[in-house]
Short mmCIF file of C-alpha atoms in Angstrom, two decimals:
data_model
loop_
_atom_site.label_atom_id
_atom_site.label_comp_id
_atom_site.label_asym_id
_atom_site.label_seq_id
_atom_site.Cartn_x
_atom_site.Cartn_y
_atom_site.Cartn_z
CA MET Q 1 -52.72 21.94 16.36
CA GLU Q 2 -54.39 18.62 14.69
CA TYR Q 3 -52.91 16.53 12.30
CA ASP Q 4 -53.68 13.17 10.20
CA GLN Q 5 -52.05 10.83 11.94
CA ASP Q 6 -52.45 8.13 9.22
CA LYS Q 7 -50.40 10.37 6.84
CA VAL Q 8 -47.79 10.79 9.66
CA ASP Q 9 -47.61 6.82 10.39
CA ASP Q 10 -47.24 6.61 6.76
CA MET Q 11 -44.22 9.03 6.22
CA ILE Q 12 -42.42 7.50 9.42
CA LEU Q 13 -42.14 3.92 7.79
CA ALA Q 14 -41.15 5.18 4.40
CA LEU Q 15 -38.51 7.16 6.12
CA MET Q 16 -37.40 3.80 7.85
CA CYS Q 17 -36.11 2.92 4.67
CA LEU Q 18 -33.29 5.18 4.78
CA THR Q 19 -31.77 3.32 7.75
CA LEU Q 20 -33.04 -0.39 7.24
CA HIS Q 21 -30.88 -3.07 7.72
CA ASP Q 22 -30.45 -6.87 8.85
CA GLU Q 23 -32.76 -7.41 5.77
CA ALA Q 24 -33.83 -11.22 5.51
CA TYR Q 25 -36.75 -13.37 4.70
CA GLY Q 26 -39.52 -10.32 3.98
CA ALA Q 27 -38.22 -8.49 6.97
CA ALA Q 28 -35.60 -5.81 7.97
CA ARG Q 29 -34.64 -3.82 10.62
CA ALA Q 30 -34.47 0.41 10.93
CA TRP Q 31 -33.79 2.97 13.51
CA LYS Q 32 -35.94 4.10 15.97
CA GLY Q 33 -35.39 7.64 16.15
CA PHE Q 34 -38.70 8.92 15.69
CA ASP Q 35 -41.43 9.73 17.70
CA TRP Q 36 -42.95 7.46 20.50
CA ASP Q 37 -46.31 7.50 19.70
CA ALA Q 38 -45.96 7.30 16.45
CA LEU Q 39 -43.52 3.88 16.81
CA ASP Q 40 -46.85 2.70 18.69
CA ARG Q 41 -49.20 2.90 15.94
CA LEU Q 42 -47.27 1.17 13.54
CA TYR Q 43 -47.00 -1.77 15.94
CA GLU Q 44 -51.08 -1.52 16.93
CA LYS Q 45 -51.44 -1.56 12.86
CA GLY Q 46 -48.88 -4.22 12.08
CA TRP Q 47 -46.26 -3.22 10.56
CA ILE Q 48 -43.49 -3.11 12.66
CA LEU Q 49 -42.75 -5.81 15.97
CA ASP Q 50 -43.28 -4.01 19.34
CA PRO Q 51 -40.65 -1.24 19.51
CA LYS Q 52 -40.48 -1.50 23.75
CA ASN Q 53 -37.37 -3.03 24.27
CA LYS Q 54 -33.26 -2.21 24.37
CA ALA Q 55 -32.70 -2.66 20.66
CA LYS Q 56 -31.98 1.10 18.64
CA SER Q 57 -33.81 -0.68 15.93
CA VAL Q 58 -37.02 -2.02 15.42
CA VAL Q 59 -38.21 -4.96 13.36
CA LEU Q 60 -40.12 -4.10 10.16
CA THR Q 61 -42.69 -7.07 9.98
CA GLU Q 62 -43.27 -8.58 5.63
CA ILE Q 63 -46.11 -6.27 5.16
CA GLY Q 64 -44.26 -3.24 6.70
CA LEU Q 65 -41.60 -3.94 4.77
CA ALA Q 66 -43.47 -3.36 1.87
CA ARG Q 67 -45.55 -0.64 2.15
CA ALA Q 68 -42.30 1.47 3.54
CA GLN Q 69 -40.93 0.69 0.62
CA ARG Q 70 -44.02 1.25 -2.05
CA LEU Q 71 -44.24 4.33 0.15
CA PHE Q 72 -40.94 5.42 0.16
CA GLU Q 73 -41.13 5.34 -3.94
CA GLN Q 74 -43.98 6.67 -4.20
CA TYR Q 75 -42.84 9.82 -1.90
CA PHE Q 76 -39.44 10.15 -2.77
CA ARG Q 77 -38.50 8.37 -6.42
CA LYS Q 78 -36.38 11.09 -8.53
CA VAL Q 79 -38.28 12.17 -11.16
CA THR Q 80 -35.74 12.71 -14.07
CA PRO Q 81 -37.35 14.77 -17.24
#
């Protein structure tokens, strides 16, 4: 099946907001329990630091964190009537 990798990347980045920790100086860490190819793409786009290490989490860059938070709010914010 073909799919839009950019949309998948956006959703993964947004979902990382659920596991954010160690937020400081415009960056944060999130658990890296996602597809490795997708994590590599996020790294190539400059949204996370290199995921290839022994840590169980990845560091979101300042721009990646801002994008993640914006996407999370856009797609998952509960709208009350």
